[in-house]
Amino acid sequence: MKEPARIILCAGQRIDQASRTGYFPPALEPMLKQAVRDRITELGALIGYSSAAAGGDIVFGEAFVDLGGELHLFLPCERADFISQYIEPAEGDWTGGDWLGRFDRLCAKAASVTVSCEERLLGDDTLVRFNNQMLQGMARLRGERLGLAPHLMLLWSPTAPLEPGSPADFMDQWSELSHLSIVDLDELRVDAGLPETETPDLDDIDLFDLDTFDLEMGVSPRAIRAILFADIATYTQFEDHEIPLLFDFLAEVQQQVEARAKAPILINTWGDAVHTAAGTAHDLADYASALTEAVLSIDPAGFGLSRRPRFRVALHAGPVFVGLHPLTGRSMIFGHHVNRAARIEPIAIPGGICASQPFVALLKAEMAQLADEARQTGTTYAPRYDVLYLGRKSLSKQFGSEDIYFLEDREAAEWIERPADVLSAIEDNPPMQMRIEVPCDTAEIARVAARIEAFCAVHAIGEATVQAVNLAVDELLANVMSYGVEGSRIPDIVVHLALDENGLTITVSDTGIAFDPTTLQPPDLEADLEDRPIGGLGIHFVRQMMDSVSYTRRDGRNETILRKRIVSQ
């Protein structure tokens, strides 16, 4: 049994197409489905992150939601373009699967579907790489909130092309081998009796340095950039004669910033506004922190100013077009993400640093890489930045909304106070509900028990409660599978858990033969064994272990509802 991994990140091999065969043949899918279900159960994963390409991604996503997990999907480009490049090529007789239908159904069941870059993919590898960073960063951020280490699962054929977005590409950005799990498609091919492929020895592969694979990104007019927009929130309060004094103040600010932070690769200003870009989120966070602290540390009275300026700083990240401005000849970046960063700045908190979800995801991925480099060199790395979630905020000029975070620098001076209007972090909790679709097979009962144990472990529900719930669910599932089958009609079975302040509600629902467990008479435990009627003892124990048991028959389904007060660990 592997160490429990409640948060799991998946990178799956794409299904073979008529033009590219030999790595994930459609005939292998049933074995892969079972292997994925077994691995999810083994790891106890409750929260999942993945993309949704036809093949391993969708196989993982379907298994994850069937097992009651909370799934978050990330697409590298807008939906129609994603479908044309990653779903439709797998349609048709070759794969024998309705991948477009499966994609739509998976998106409907997922807890969220995020488009990392709302632009056309245009065959650009940069968007795929950024999507991988978004997936990793958001999994790490969720893990930090819950105190859980995320785990990477690769559905990988070592002989497959090493293209951007492939499992090998994803592994190139992952550092913790102790939190890595590989489902080897080539091994499954052998087990399935399919033709073998030439498989390299994994012992010969340096998982920390996939440059040995000669994995290269394509030439792109775009690059991933961290983007800053800032202006002085109090600018209009300064009189005209104070503006030169304000610029003298900012000149002193700039000297301190230069001493503390790496210079951005691009910087533009107009009036009181500042626009910069950096190659990494960490570099730009350093710049933003240095700018904010310098403004707070310098005495404005020394420059003849009656008040202190306060910057509104907004950070964002994403693939942007890079080039030279046609009129000035200066370096510039442009595109959707630049415009989006400009829309975030007006809602930033004066005197603080606000960041979008893409920026935070990129920053978390980079901080994990820095920690890994420190481990390899025997040095110490202390994460520098914390983030507090402020909520989903509306943006101006029809740019929709964005999840906004407040960025705090652990190395900032102790006298710097958090702005009064920063909210407490929210959405820190694990899923409060879990819905498990259960095949009518007694072998599945153990898998359901493992999922219930994982759910209860995250919520610190005591072992006695877990055992009681599992025994009750075991009995109800066994009854359905043994006595609920009518002719050739196999019942559809669903187990649903919901946690609230009053306890745990477990609903076992099925389409089998109508059966009300609450109508059974309690067995006579004093009678001799040979005089007792067969059956009924298990249901009696269910009633004894639960605080309440109720039943209803609705729309052709049995619904047995159990309630159990929780005992925390």
Coordinates of C-alpha atoms in Angstrom, one line a residue:
M1 CA 0.0 0.0 0.0
K2 CA 1.5 3.3 -1.1
E3 CA 1.5 6.3 1.2
P4 CA -2.0 8.0 0.9
A5 CA -2.1 10.8 -1.7
R6 CA -5.3 12.6 -1.3
I7 CA -4.5 15.0 -4.1
I8 CA -3.5 13.5 -7.4
L9 CA -2.3 15.0 -10.7
C10 CA -2.6 13.0 -13.9
A11 CA -0.8 13.1 -17.3
G12 CA -2.2 10.5 -19.7
Q13 CA -0.9 9.1 -23.0
R14 CA -3.1 10.1 -25.9
I15 CA -5.0 7.2 -27.6
D16 CA -3.5 5.9 -30.8
Q17 CA -4.8 7.3 -34.1
A18 CA -4.7 5.8 -37.5
S19 CA -1.7 8.0 -38.3
R20 CA 0.2 7.3 -35.1
T21 CA 0.0 3.8 -33.7
G22 CA 1.7 1.5 -31.3
Y23 CA 1.6 3.3 -27.9
F24 CA -1.9 3.3 -26.6
P25 CA -4.0 0.9 -28.8
P26 CA -7.7 1.1 -28.2
A27 CA -7.7 -2.6 -27.3
L28 CA -5.7 -1.7 -24.2
E29 CA -8.3 0.7 -22.7
P30 CA -10.2 -1.9 -20.6
M31 CA -7.0 -2.9 -18.8
L32 CA -6.0 0.7 -18.4
K33 CA -9.3 1.6 -16.9
Q34 CA -9.0 -1.1 -14.3
A35 CA -5.4 -0.2 -13.5
V36 CA -6.3 3.4 -13.1
R37 CA -9.2 2.6 -10.8
D38 CA -7.0 0.4 -8.7
R39 CA -4.3 3.0 -8.4
I40 CA -6.7 5.8 -7.5
T41 CA -8.1 3.6 -4.8
E42 CA -4.7 2.5 -3.6
L43 CA -3.6 6.1 -3.3
G44 CA -6.8 7.2 -1.6
A45 CA -7.0 10.2 -3.9
L46 CA -10.0 12.6 -3.4
I47 CA -9.0 15.6 -5.4
G48 CA -7.8 15.3 -8.9
Y49 CA -6.3 17.6 -11.6
S50 CA -5.9 16.7 -15.3
S51 CA -6.4 17.8 -18.8
A52 CA -8.9 16.1 -21.0
A53 CA -7.3 14.8 -24.2
A54 CA -8.8 11.7 -25.8
G55 CA -7.0 8.8 -24.2
G56 CA -5.4 8.5 -20.8
D57 CA -6.7 11.9 -19.6
I58 CA -10.3 11.0 -20.2
V59 CA -9.9 7.4 -18.9
F60 CA -8.4 8.9 -15.6
G61 CA -11.1 11.6 -15.4
E62 CA -14.0 9.1 -15.8
A63 CA -12.6 6.7 -13.2
F64 CA -12.0 9.5 -10.8
V65 CA -15.5 10.9 -10.9
D66 CA -17.0 7.4 -10.8
L67 CA -15.1 6.8 -7.6
G68 CA -16.5 10.0 -6.1
G69 CA -13.4 12.3 -6.6
E70 CA -13.5 16.0 -7.0
L71 CA -12.0 16.6 -10.5
H72 CA -10.6 19.8 -11.9
L73 CA -9.9 19.9 -15.6
F74 CA -7.5 22.4 -17.4
L75 CA -7.5 23.0 -21.1
P76 CA -4.6 24.7 -22.8
C77 CA -6.8 26.7 -25.2
E78 CA -10.4 27.6 -25.9
R79 CA -12.8 24.7 -26.0
A80 CA -13.5 24.4 -29.8
D81 CA -9.8 24.5 -30.7
F82 CA -9.0 21.9 -28.0
I83 CA -11.7 19.6 -29.4
S84 CA -10.4 19.9 -33.0
Q85 CA -6.8 19.1 -31.9
Y86 CA -7.1 16.7 -29.0
I87 CA -10.6 15.0 -29.3
E88 CA -11.8 14.8 -32.9
P89 CA -8.6 13.1 -34.3
A90 CA -9.5 10.1 -32.1
E91 CA -13.1 9.9 -33.3
G92 CA -14.2 7.2 -35.8
D93 CA -13.9 3.5 -36.4
W94 CA -10.2 3.3 -35.6
T95 CA -10.6 3.9 -31.8
G96 CA -14.2 2.7 -31.7
G97 CA -15.0 5.3 -29.0
D98 CA -17.3 8.3 -28.7
W99 CA -14.5 10.5 -27.4
L100 CA -16.3 13.7 -28.1
G101 CA -19.4 12.5 -26.1
R102 CA -17.1 11.3 -23.3
F103 CA -15.3 14.6 -23.2
D104 CA -18.6 16.5 -22.9
R105 CA -19.9 14.2 -20.2
L106 CA -16.6 14.5 -18.3
C107 CA -16.7 18.3 -18.4
A108 CA -20.2 18.2 -17.1
K109 CA -19.3 16.0 -14.1
A110 CA -16.0 17.9 -13.3
A111 CA -16.0 20.3 -10.3
S112 CA -14.4 22.9 -12.6
V113 CA -13.1 23.3 -16.2
T114 CA -10.5 26.0 -16.6
V115 CA -9.2 27.3 -19.9
S116 CA -5.5 28.3 -19.3
C117 CA -5.3 30.6 -22.3
E118 CA -8.4 31.9 -24.0
E119 CA -6.8 32.0 -27.4
R120 CA -6.5 29.7 -30.4
L121 CA -3.9 27.1 -30.0
L122 CA -2.6 27.6 -33.5
G123 CA -0.3 24.6 -33.1
D124 CA 1.6 26.4 -30.4
D125 CA 3.5 24.2 -27.9
T126 CA 3.9 27.2 -25.5
L127 CA 0.2 27.0 -24.5
V128 CA 0.5 23.3 -23.7
R129 CA 3.5 23.8 -21.5
F130 CA 1.8 26.6 -19.6
N131 CA -1.3 24.4 -19.1
N132 CA 1.0 21.8 -17.5
Q133 CA 2.4 24.5 -15.2
M134 CA -1.1 25.6 -14.3
L135 CA -2.1 22.0 -13.4
Q136 CA 0.9 21.5 -11.2
G137 CA 0.7 24.8 -9.5
M138 CA -3.0 24.5 -8.7
A139 CA -2.5 21.0 -7.3
R140 CA 0.4 22.3 -5.1
L141 CA -1.6 25.3 -3.9
R142 CA -4.6 23.1 -2.9
G143 CA -2.1 20.7 -1.2
E144 CA -0.7 23.6 0.8
R145 CA -4.1 24.6 2.0
L146 CA -5.0 21.1 3.2
G147 CA -1.5 20.2 4.4
L148 CA -1.3 17.4 1.8
A149 CA 1.5 16.6 -0.7
P150 CA 0.2 16.2 -4.3
H151 CA 1.0 13.1 -6.2
L152 CA 1.7 12.8 -9.9
M153 CA 0.3 9.8 -11.8
L154 CA 1.6 9.1 -15.3
L155 CA -0.2 6.9 -17.7
W156 CA 2.9 6.4 -19.8
S157 CA 4.3 4.5 -22.7
P158 CA 8.1 5.0 -22.5
T159 CA 8.4 4.3 -26.2
A160 CA 5.9 7.1 -27.2
P161 CA 7.0 10.3 -29.0
L162 CA 8.3 12.8 -26.5
E163 CA 6.0 15.7 -27.5
P164 CA 4.9 18.7 -25.6
G165 CA 2.1 17.8 -23.2
S166 CA 3.1 14.2 -23.1
P167 CA 3.5 12.4 -19.8
A168 CA 7.3 12.6 -20.3
D169 CA 7.0 16.4 -20.7
F170 CA 5.0 16.5 -17.5
M171 CA 7.6 14.4 -15.7
D172 CA 10.2 16.9 -16.9
Q173 CA 8.6 19.5 -14.6
W174 CA 8.1 17.2 -11.6
S175 CA 10.7 16.7 -8.9
E176 CA 9.5 14.4 -6.1
L177 CA 10.0 10.8 -7.0
S178 CA 8.5 9.8 -3.7
H179 CA 5.2 11.3 -5.0
L180 CA 5.3 9.8 -8.5
S181 CA 3.3 6.8 -9.7
I182 CA 3.6 5.3 -13.2
V183 CA 1.1 3.1 -14.9
D184 CA 3.3 1.6 -17.7
L185 CA 1.2 1.1 -20.8
D186 CA 3.9 -1.1 -22.4
E187 CA 3.7 -3.5 -19.5
L188 CA -0.1 -3.6 -19.8
R189 CA 0.3 -4.4 -23.5
V190 CA 2.4 -7.5 -22.6
D191 CA -0.2 -8.6 -20.0
A192 CA -3.0 -8.1 -22.6
G193 CA -1.1 -10.3 -25.2
L194 CA -0.7 -7.4 -27.6
P195 CA 2.4 -6.9 -29.7
E196 CA 5.3 -5.6 -27.7
T197 CA 7.1 -2.4 -28.3
E198 CA 10.8 -1.8 -27.6
T199 CA 10.9 -0.4 -24.1
P200 CA 13.9 1.4 -22.6
D201 CA 15.0 0.3 -19.2
L202 CA 13.5 2.8 -16.6
D203 CA 16.7 2.3 -14.5
D204 CA 18.6 4.0 -17.3
I205 CA 16.4 7.1 -17.4
D206 CA 17.4 10.0 -15.1
L207 CA 13.9 11.2 -14.0
F208 CA 15.5 14.4 -12.7
D209 CA 17.0 15.3 -16.1
L210 CA 14.8 14.5 -19.1
D211 CA 17.1 16.5 -21.3
T212 CA 18.5 13.1 -22.1
F213 CA 15.3 12.6 -24.1
D214 CA 16.1 15.6 -26.3
L215 CA 12.6 17.0 -25.6
E216 CA 12.3 20.3 -27.4
M217 CA 9.5 22.8 -27.7
G218 CA 8.6 24.1 -31.1
V219 CA 9.5 27.6 -32.3
S220 CA 6.8 30.0 -31.2
P221 CA 6.0 33.7 -31.5
R222 CA 4.8 33.5 -27.9
A223 CA 6.5 33.1 -24.6
I224 CA 5.3 32.5 -21.0
R225 CA 5.7 35.8 -19.1
A226 CA 4.8 37.0 -15.7
I227 CA 3.1 40.4 -16.1
L228 CA 2.8 43.4 -13.7
F229 CA 0.5 46.4 -13.9
A230 CA 0.6 49.0 -11.2
D231 CA -0.4 52.6 -10.6
I232 CA -0.5 55.0 -7.6
A233 CA -4.0 54.7 -6.1
T234 CA -3.6 58.1 -4.4
Y235 CA -2.1 59.9 -7.4
T236 CA -5.1 62.3 -7.9
Q237 CA -4.6 63.5 -4.3
F238 CA -1.3 65.1 -5.1
E239 CA -1.3 68.8 -6.2
D240 CA 0.4 69.7 -9.5
H241 CA 3.3 71.3 -7.8
E242 CA 3.9 68.0 -5.8
I243 CA 4.3 65.8 -8.9
P244 CA 8.0 66.6 -9.4
L245 CA 8.6 65.9 -5.7
L246 CA 6.7 62.6 -6.1
F247 CA 9.0 61.6 -9.0
D248 CA 12.0 62.4 -6.8
F249 CA 10.5 60.1 -4.2
L250 CA 10.1 57.4 -6.8
A251 CA 13.7 57.8 -7.9
E252 CA 14.7 56.8 -4.4
V253 CA 12.3 53.9 -4.5
Q254 CA 13.9 52.7 -7.7
Q255 CA 17.3 52.7 -6.2
Q256 CA 16.1 50.4 -3.4
V257 CA 14.3 48.1 -5.8
E258 CA 17.4 47.7 -7.9
A259 CA 19.3 46.7 -4.8
R260 CA 16.8 44.1 -3.8
A261 CA 15.4 42.5 -7.0
K262 CA 16.3 41.4 -10.4
A263 CA 15.4 43.9 -13.1
P264 CA 12.4 43.0 -15.2
I265 CA 13.1 42.0 -18.9
L266 CA 10.6 44.7 -19.9
I267 CA 9.4 47.9 -18.2
N268 CA 7.2 50.7 -19.4
T269 CA 5.7 53.7 -17.6
W270 CA 3.2 56.4 -18.4
G271 CA 2.1 59.0 -15.8
D272 CA 1.8 57.1 -12.5
A273 CA 1.4 53.7 -14.1
V274 CA 4.0 50.9 -14.4
H275 CA 4.0 47.9 -16.7
T276 CA 6.7 45.2 -16.4
A277 CA 7.2 41.6 -17.5
A278 CA 9.6 38.9 -16.3
G279 CA 10.6 35.5 -17.4
T280 CA 9.5 33.9 -14.1
A281 CA 6.8 34.5 -11.6
H282 CA 9.3 34.4 -8.8
D283 CA 11.4 37.2 -10.3
L284 CA 8.3 39.4 -10.8
A285 CA 7.1 38.7 -7.2
D286 CA 10.5 39.8 -6.0
Y287 CA 10.2 43.0 -8.0
A288 CA 6.7 43.7 -6.8
S289 CA 7.6 43.0 -3.2
A290 CA 10.7 45.3 -3.4
L291 CA 8.6 48.1 -4.9
T292 CA 5.9 47.8 -2.3
E293 CA 8.4 47.7 0.6
A294 CA 10.5 50.6 -0.7
V295 CA 7.4 52.8 -1.0
L296 CA 6.5 52.0 2.6
S297 CA 10.0 52.4 4.0
I298 CA 11.0 55.9 2.6
D299 CA 9.8 58.9 4.5
P300 CA 7.7 61.1 2.0
A301 CA 8.2 64.2 4.2
G302 CA 11.9 64.1 3.3
F303 CA 10.8 64.9 -0.3
G304 CA 8.4 67.6 0.7
L305 CA 5.3 65.4 0.3
S306 CA 2.4 65.6 2.7
R307 CA 1.2 62.0 2.1
R308 CA 2.6 58.7 1.2
P309 CA 1.8 57.3 -2.3
R310 CA 0.3 53.8 -2.3
F311 CA 0.7 51.5 -5.3
R312 CA -2.0 49.1 -6.5
V313 CA 0.0 46.1 -7.8
A314 CA -1.6 43.4 -9.9
L315 CA 0.3 40.2 -11.1
H316 CA -0.8 37.9 -13.8
A317 CA 0.9 35.3 -16.1
G318 CA 0.4 33.5 -19.4
P319 CA 1.6 33.0 -22.9
V320 CA 2.0 36.3 -24.7
F321 CA 3.2 37.5 -28.1
V322 CA 6.7 39.1 -27.9
G323 CA 8.3 41.5 -30.3
L324 CA 9.3 45.1 -31.0
H325 CA 6.8 48.1 -31.0
P326 CA 6.5 49.2 -34.6
L327 CA 6.7 52.9 -33.7
T328 CA 9.3 53.0 -30.9
G329 CA 11.3 49.9 -31.7
R330 CA 11.2 49.0 -28.0
S331 CA 10.5 45.5 -26.7
M332 CA 6.8 44.8 -26.1
I333 CA 4.4 42.0 -25.2
F334 CA 0.8 41.8 -26.3
G335 CA -2.1 39.5 -26.4
H336 CA -5.0 38.3 -24.3
H337 CA -3.1 37.9 -21.1
V338 CA -1.6 41.4 -21.2
N339 CA -5.1 42.9 -21.6
R340 CA -6.3 40.7 -18.8
A341 CA -3.5 41.8 -16.5
A342 CA -4.5 45.4 -17.1
R343 CA -8.1 44.6 -16.1
I344 CA -6.9 43.1 -12.8
E345 CA -5.0 46.2 -11.7
P346 CA -8.0 48.4 -11.0
I347 CA -9.4 45.9 -8.4
A348 CA -6.0 45.4 -6.6
I349 CA -5.8 46.5 -3.0
P350 CA -3.9 49.8 -2.5
G351 CA -0.7 49.2 -0.6
G352 CA -0.7 45.4 -1.3
I353 CA 0.1 42.9 -4.1
C354 CA -2.8 41.0 -5.7
A355 CA -2.2 38.1 -8.1
S356 CA -4.4 36.1 -10.5
Q357 CA -4.8 32.3 -10.3
P358 CA -2.5 31.7 -13.3
F359 CA 0.3 33.8 -11.6
V360 CA -0.1 31.9 -8.3
A361 CA 0.0 28.5 -10.1
L362 CA 3.2 29.5 -12.0
L363 CA 4.7 30.8 -8.8
K364 CA 4.0 27.6 -6.9
A365 CA 5.4 25.4 -9.7
E366 CA 8.6 27.5 -9.7
M367 CA 8.9 27.4 -5.9
A368 CA 8.7 23.6 -6.1
Q369 CA 11.5 23.5 -8.6
L370 CA 13.7 25.8 -6.4
A371 CA 13.1 23.5 -3.5
D372 CA 14.1 20.5 -5.7
E373 CA 17.3 22.2 -6.8
A374 CA 18.2 22.9 -3.2
R375 CA 17.7 19.3 -2.3
Q376 CA 20.0 18.2 -5.1
T377 CA 22.7 20.7 -4.2
G378 CA 22.5 20.0 -0.4
T379 CA 21.4 23.6 0.3
T380 CA 18.4 25.0 2.1
Y381 CA 15.4 26.6 0.5
A382 CA 12.7 28.3 2.4
P383 CA 9.5 29.2 0.5
R384 CA 9.3 32.9 0.3
Y385 CA 5.7 33.7 -0.6
D386 CA 2.4 32.9 0.9
V387 CA -1.0 33.6 -0.8
L388 CA -4.4 34.3 0.7
Y389 CA -7.5 33.7 -1.5
L390 CA -9.6 36.8 -1.8
G391 CA -12.4 35.4 -3.9
R392 CA -13.6 35.6 -7.5
K393 CA -13.7 39.2 -8.6
S394 CA -15.4 40.8 -11.6
L395 CA -13.2 42.5 -14.1
S396 CA -14.0 45.5 -16.2
K397 CA -14.6 45.8 -20.0
Q398 CA -16.2 42.4 -20.5
F399 CA -13.2 40.4 -19.2
G400 CA -15.4 38.3 -17.0
S401 CA -14.0 37.4 -13.6
E402 CA -10.8 36.1 -12.0
D403 CA -9.8 34.2 -8.9
I404 CA -7.7 36.8 -7.0
Y405 CA -5.1 36.1 -4.3
F406 CA -3.2 38.4 -1.9
L407 CA 0.6 37.8 -2.1
E408 CA 2.7 38.1 1.1
D409 CA 6.5 38.1 1.3
R410 CA 7.9 36.2 4.3
E411 CA 11.1 38.1 4.0
A412 CA 9.4 41.5 4.1
A413 CA 10.1 43.8 7.1
E414 CA 8.1 42.9 10.2
W415 CA 6.6 46.4 10.5
I416 CA 4.8 46.0 7.2
E417 CA 1.1 45.5 8.0
R418 CA -1.4 43.5 6.0
P419 CA -3.9 46.0 4.4
A420 CA -7.1 46.1 6.5
D421 CA -9.3 45.0 3.6
V422 CA -7.5 41.7 2.9
L423 CA -9.9 38.8 3.5
S424 CA -9.1 35.6 5.2
A425 CA -8.3 32.6 3.0
I426 CA -11.3 30.6 2.0
E427 CA -12.1 27.5 0.0
D428 CA -9.5 25.6 2.1
N429 CA -11.7 22.6 2.7
P430 CA -11.6 19.2 1.1
P431 CA -14.8 17.9 -0.7
M432 CA -17.8 17.7 1.7
Q433 CA -19.6 15.2 -0.6
M434 CA -18.6 12.1 -2.5
R435 CA -20.6 10.1 -5.1
I436 CA -19.3 6.7 -6.0
E437 CA -20.7 4.8 -9.0
V438 CA -20.4 1.1 -8.0
P439 CA -20.3 -1.7 -10.6
C440 CA -22.5 -4.7 -9.5
D441 CA -19.5 -6.9 -8.6
T442 CA -18.7 -7.9 -5.0
A443 CA -15.0 -7.2 -5.7
E444 CA -15.9 -3.5 -5.8
I445 CA -17.0 -3.5 -2.2
A446 CA -13.4 -3.3 -0.9
R447 CA -12.8 -0.4 -3.3
V448 CA -15.8 1.5 -2.0
A449 CA -14.5 0.9 1.6
A450 CA -11.1 2.4 0.7
R451 CA -12.7 5.5 -0.8
I452 CA -14.8 6.0 2.3
E453 CA -11.7 5.6 4.5
A454 CA -9.9 8.3 2.4
F455 CA -12.9 10.7 2.6
C456 CA -13.1 10.2 6.4
A457 CA -9.3 10.6 6.8
V458 CA -9.2 14.0 5.2
H459 CA -12.0 15.2 7.5
A460 CA -10.4 13.6 10.6
I461 CA -13.3 11.3 11.3
G462 CA -12.5 8.8 13.9
E463 CA -11.7 5.2 13.2
A464 CA -14.7 3.8 15.1
T465 CA -17.0 5.8 12.9
V466 CA -15.2 4.8 9.7
Q467 CA -15.5 1.1 10.7
A468 CA -19.2 1.4 11.5
V469 CA -19.9 3.2 8.2
N470 CA -18.0 0.7 6.1
L471 CA -19.6 -2.3 7.8
A472 CA -23.1 -0.9 7.1
V473 CA -22.3 0.0 3.5
D474 CA -20.7 -3.4 3.0
E475 CA -23.9 -5.1 4.1
L476 CA -26.2 -3.0 2.0
L477 CA -24.0 -3.4 -1.2
A478 CA -23.8 -7.2 -0.6
N479 CA -27.6 -7.4 -0.3
V480 CA -28.1 -5.5 -3.6
M481 CA -25.5 -7.5 -5.5
S482 CA -26.8 -10.8 -4.1
Y483 CA -30.6 -10.3 -4.1
G484 CA -31.3 -7.2 -6.1
V485 CA -30.6 -8.7 -9.6
E486 CA -33.8 -9.3 -11.6
G487 CA -33.3 -11.7 -14.5
S488 CA -30.6 -10.2 -16.8
R489 CA -31.1 -6.7 -15.6
I490 CA -28.0 -5.6 -13.6
P491 CA -28.8 -2.9 -11.0
D492 CA -27.2 0.5 -11.2
I493 CA -25.7 1.2 -7.7
V494 CA -24.5 4.6 -6.3
V495 CA -23.1 5.4 -2.9
H496 CA -23.2 9.0 -1.8
L497 CA -21.6 10.6 1.3
A498 CA -22.4 14.1 2.6
L499 CA -20.8 15.7 5.6
D500 CA -22.3 18.5 7.6
E501 CA -22.1 20.0 11.1
N502 CA -24.5 17.3 12.4
G503 CA -22.7 14.3 11.0
L504 CA -22.3 12.0 8.0
T505 CA -25.2 11.0 5.7
I506 CA -24.7 7.9 3.6
T507 CA -27.1 7.1 0.8
V508 CA -27.0 3.7 -0.9
S509 CA -29.2 3.9 -4.1
D510 CA -29.9 1.2 -6.6
T511 CA -32.2 0.1 -9.4
G512 CA -32.6 -3.4 -8.1
I513 CA -35.7 -5.2 -6.8
A514 CA -37.6 -3.1 -4.3
F515 CA -36.4 -3.8 -0.8
D516 CA -37.0 -1.9 2.4
P517 CA -34.5 -2.9 5.1
T518 CA -36.5 -0.9 7.8
T519 CA -39.4 -3.4 7.6
L520 CA -37.4 -6.4 8.7
Q521 CA -38.2 -7.7 12.2
P522 CA -35.2 -7.8 14.5
P523 CA -33.8 -11.3 14.8
D524 CA -34.3 -13.3 18.0
L525 CA -30.7 -13.4 19.3
E526 CA -31.8 -15.6 22.2
A527 CA -33.1 -18.4 20.0
D528 CA -31.0 -21.4 19.1
L529 CA -29.2 -21.0 15.8
E530 CA -31.2 -23.8 14.1
D531 CA -34.4 -22.1 15.0
R532 CA -33.4 -18.6 13.6
P533 CA -34.6 -17.7 10.1
I534 CA -31.9 -17.2 7.5
G535 CA -31.0 -13.5 6.8
G536 CA -31.8 -10.3 8.7
L537 CA -28.8 -10.4 11.0
G538 CA -26.7 -8.1 8.8
I539 CA -29.5 -5.5 8.5
H540 CA -30.0 -5.7 12.3
F541 CA -26.3 -4.7 12.8
V542 CA -26.7 -1.9 10.3
R543 CA -29.5 -0.4 12.5
Q544 CA -27.4 -0.9 15.6
M545 CA -24.3 0.8 14.1
M546 CA -26.1 3.8 12.6
D547 CA -27.9 6.6 14.5
S548 CA -30.8 6.4 12.0
V549 CA -31.8 4.3 9.0
S550 CA -34.6 5.4 6.5
Y551 CA -35.8 4.1 3.2
T552 CA -37.7 5.3 0.2
R553 CA -38.5 4.0 -3.3
R554 CA -38.2 6.8 -5.8
D555 CA -38.3 6.7 -9.6
G556 CA -37.5 3.0 -9.7
R557 CA -34.6 3.3 -7.2
N558 CA -34.2 2.0 -3.7
E559 CA -32.7 4.7 -1.5
T560 CA -31.5 3.6 1.9
I561 CA -30.3 6.6 4.0
L562 CA -28.0 6.2 6.9
R563 CA -27.1 8.9 9.5
K564 CA -24.0 8.7 11.7
R565 CA -22.8 11.3 14.2
I566 CA -19.1 11.8 13.7
V567 CA -16.3 11.2 16.2
S568 CA -13.2 13.2 15.4
Q569 CA -9.8 11.7 15.7

